[in-house]
GROMACS .gro file of C-alpha atoms in nm:
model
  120
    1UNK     CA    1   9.005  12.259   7.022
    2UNK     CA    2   8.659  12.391   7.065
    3UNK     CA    3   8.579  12.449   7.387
    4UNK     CA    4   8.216  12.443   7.550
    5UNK     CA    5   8.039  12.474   7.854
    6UNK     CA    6   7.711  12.349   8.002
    7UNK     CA    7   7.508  12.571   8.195
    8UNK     CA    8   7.283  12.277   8.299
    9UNK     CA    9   7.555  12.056   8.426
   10UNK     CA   10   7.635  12.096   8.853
   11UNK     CA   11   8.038  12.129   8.768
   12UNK     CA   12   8.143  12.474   8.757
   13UNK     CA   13   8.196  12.642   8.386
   14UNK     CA   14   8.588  12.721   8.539
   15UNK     CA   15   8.592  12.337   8.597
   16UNK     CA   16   8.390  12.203   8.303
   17UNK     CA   17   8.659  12.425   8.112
   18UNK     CA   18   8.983  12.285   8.305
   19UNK     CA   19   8.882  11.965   8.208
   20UNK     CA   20   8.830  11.998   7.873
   21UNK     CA   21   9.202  12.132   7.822
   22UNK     CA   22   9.332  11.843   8.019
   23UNK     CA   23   9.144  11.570   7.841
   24UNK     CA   24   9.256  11.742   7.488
   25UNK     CA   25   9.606  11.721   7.627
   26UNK     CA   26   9.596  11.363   7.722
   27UNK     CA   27   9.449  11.288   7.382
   28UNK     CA   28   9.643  11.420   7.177
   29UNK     CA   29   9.408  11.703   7.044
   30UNK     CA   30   9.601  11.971   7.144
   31UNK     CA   31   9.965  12.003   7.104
   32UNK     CA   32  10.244  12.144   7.292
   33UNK     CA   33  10.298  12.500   7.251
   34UNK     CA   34   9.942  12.545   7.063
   35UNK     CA   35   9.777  12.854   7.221
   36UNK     CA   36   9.485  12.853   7.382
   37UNK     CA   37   9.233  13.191   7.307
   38UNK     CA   38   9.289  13.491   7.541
   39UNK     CA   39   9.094  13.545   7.878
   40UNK     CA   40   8.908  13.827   7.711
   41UNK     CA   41   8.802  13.615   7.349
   42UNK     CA   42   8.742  13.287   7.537
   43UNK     CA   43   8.465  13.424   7.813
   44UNK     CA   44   8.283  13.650   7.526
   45UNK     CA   45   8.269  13.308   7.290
   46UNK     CA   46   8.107  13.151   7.631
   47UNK     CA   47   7.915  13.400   7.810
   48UNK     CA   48   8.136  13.361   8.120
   49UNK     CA   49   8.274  13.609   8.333
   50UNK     CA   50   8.652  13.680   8.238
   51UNK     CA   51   8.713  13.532   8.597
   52UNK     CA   52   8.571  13.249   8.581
   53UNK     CA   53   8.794  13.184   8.265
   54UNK     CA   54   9.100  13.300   8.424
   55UNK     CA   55   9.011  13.075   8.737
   56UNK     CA   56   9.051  12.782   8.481
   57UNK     CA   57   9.345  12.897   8.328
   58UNK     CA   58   9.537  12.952   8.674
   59UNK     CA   59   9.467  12.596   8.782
   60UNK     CA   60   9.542  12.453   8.450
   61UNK     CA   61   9.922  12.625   8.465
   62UNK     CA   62   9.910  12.563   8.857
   63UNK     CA   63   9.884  12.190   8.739
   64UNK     CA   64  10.135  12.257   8.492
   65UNK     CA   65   9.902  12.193   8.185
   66UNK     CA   66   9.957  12.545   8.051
   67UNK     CA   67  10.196  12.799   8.058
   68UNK     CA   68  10.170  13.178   8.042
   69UNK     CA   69  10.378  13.366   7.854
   70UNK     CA   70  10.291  13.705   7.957
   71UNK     CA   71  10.182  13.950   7.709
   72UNK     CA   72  10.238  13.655   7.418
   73UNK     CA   73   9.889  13.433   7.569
   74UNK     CA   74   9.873  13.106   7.773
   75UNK     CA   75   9.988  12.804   7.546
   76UNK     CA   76  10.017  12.413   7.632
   77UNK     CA   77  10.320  12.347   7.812
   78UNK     CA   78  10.543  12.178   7.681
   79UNK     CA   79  10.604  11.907   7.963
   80UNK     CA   80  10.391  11.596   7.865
   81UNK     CA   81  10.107  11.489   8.018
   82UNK     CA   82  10.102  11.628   8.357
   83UNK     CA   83   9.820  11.414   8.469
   84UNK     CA   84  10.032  11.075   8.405
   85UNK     CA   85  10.341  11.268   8.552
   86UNK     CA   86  10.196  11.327   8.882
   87UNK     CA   87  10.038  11.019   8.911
   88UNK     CA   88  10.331  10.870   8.883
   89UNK     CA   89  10.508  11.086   9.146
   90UNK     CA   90  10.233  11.010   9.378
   91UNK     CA   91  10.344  10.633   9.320
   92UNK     CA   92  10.669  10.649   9.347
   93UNK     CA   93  10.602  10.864   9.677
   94UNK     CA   94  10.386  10.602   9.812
   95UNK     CA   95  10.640  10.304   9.712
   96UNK     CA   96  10.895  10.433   9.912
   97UNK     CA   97  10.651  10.507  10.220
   98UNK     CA   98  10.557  10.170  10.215
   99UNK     CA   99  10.937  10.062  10.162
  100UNK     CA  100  10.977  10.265  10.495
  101UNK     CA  101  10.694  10.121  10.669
  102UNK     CA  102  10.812   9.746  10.628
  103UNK     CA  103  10.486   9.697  10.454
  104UNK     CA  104  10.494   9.373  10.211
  105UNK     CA  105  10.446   9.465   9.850
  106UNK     CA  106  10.173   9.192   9.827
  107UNK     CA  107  10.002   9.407  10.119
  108UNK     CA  108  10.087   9.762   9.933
  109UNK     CA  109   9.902   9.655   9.640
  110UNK     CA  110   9.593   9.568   9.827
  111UNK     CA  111   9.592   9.904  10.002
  112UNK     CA  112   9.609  10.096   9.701
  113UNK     CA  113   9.319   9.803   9.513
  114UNK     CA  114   9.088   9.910   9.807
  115UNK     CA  115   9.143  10.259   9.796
  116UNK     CA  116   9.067  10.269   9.397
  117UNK     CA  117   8.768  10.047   9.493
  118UNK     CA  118   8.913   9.727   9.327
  119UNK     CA  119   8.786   9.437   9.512
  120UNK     CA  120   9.006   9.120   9.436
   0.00000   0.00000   0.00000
């Protein structure tokens, strides 16, 4: 996985970088348990502050797209797609809200079609 960032772009380098790693894990690009370069290697390859690096890193295993494994690096976790797997929380969440609202499925849907900006 070669990671790059784009100084001209408005999103962040820490950001530009998160989503790299998650779009390389939804692909297929990047395995579980490959590991990803060290803080250190990984801002000197980009010209980026360590911190901005380890900013990316921290939300990437806060999302649970990485793990750290101390001393031994940051590798991909090993939990699937974490993107699909919270999306799919958030669903089942909102199914049962709805469920406990009385609200009629037929009426769910078109709450969640308007709020993805689906018009029917």
């Amino acid at each position: 996985m070669k990671l790059t960032v784009d100084e001209h772009s408005p999103t962040p380098p820490f950001e530009q970088l998160r989503l790299q790693v998650l779009e390389a894990v939804r692909t297929g690009a990047v395995a579980p348990g490959d590991k990803l370069p060290t803080v250190r290697r990984l801002a000197g390859e980009l010209g980026l502050a360590p911190n901005t690096v380890a900013r990316a890193y921290r939300e990437l295993e806060q999302g649970e797209v990485i793990e750290t494994r101390g001393r031994l690096g940051s590798f991909i976790a090993a939990t699937g797609d974490p993107t699909r797997r919270q999306a799919q929380r958030a669903a089942a969440e909102f199914a049962e809200r709805m469920r406990a609202l009385g609200l009629a499925t037929d009426d769910a849907l078109a709450l969640v079609s308007a709020a993805l900006g689906i018009r029917p």
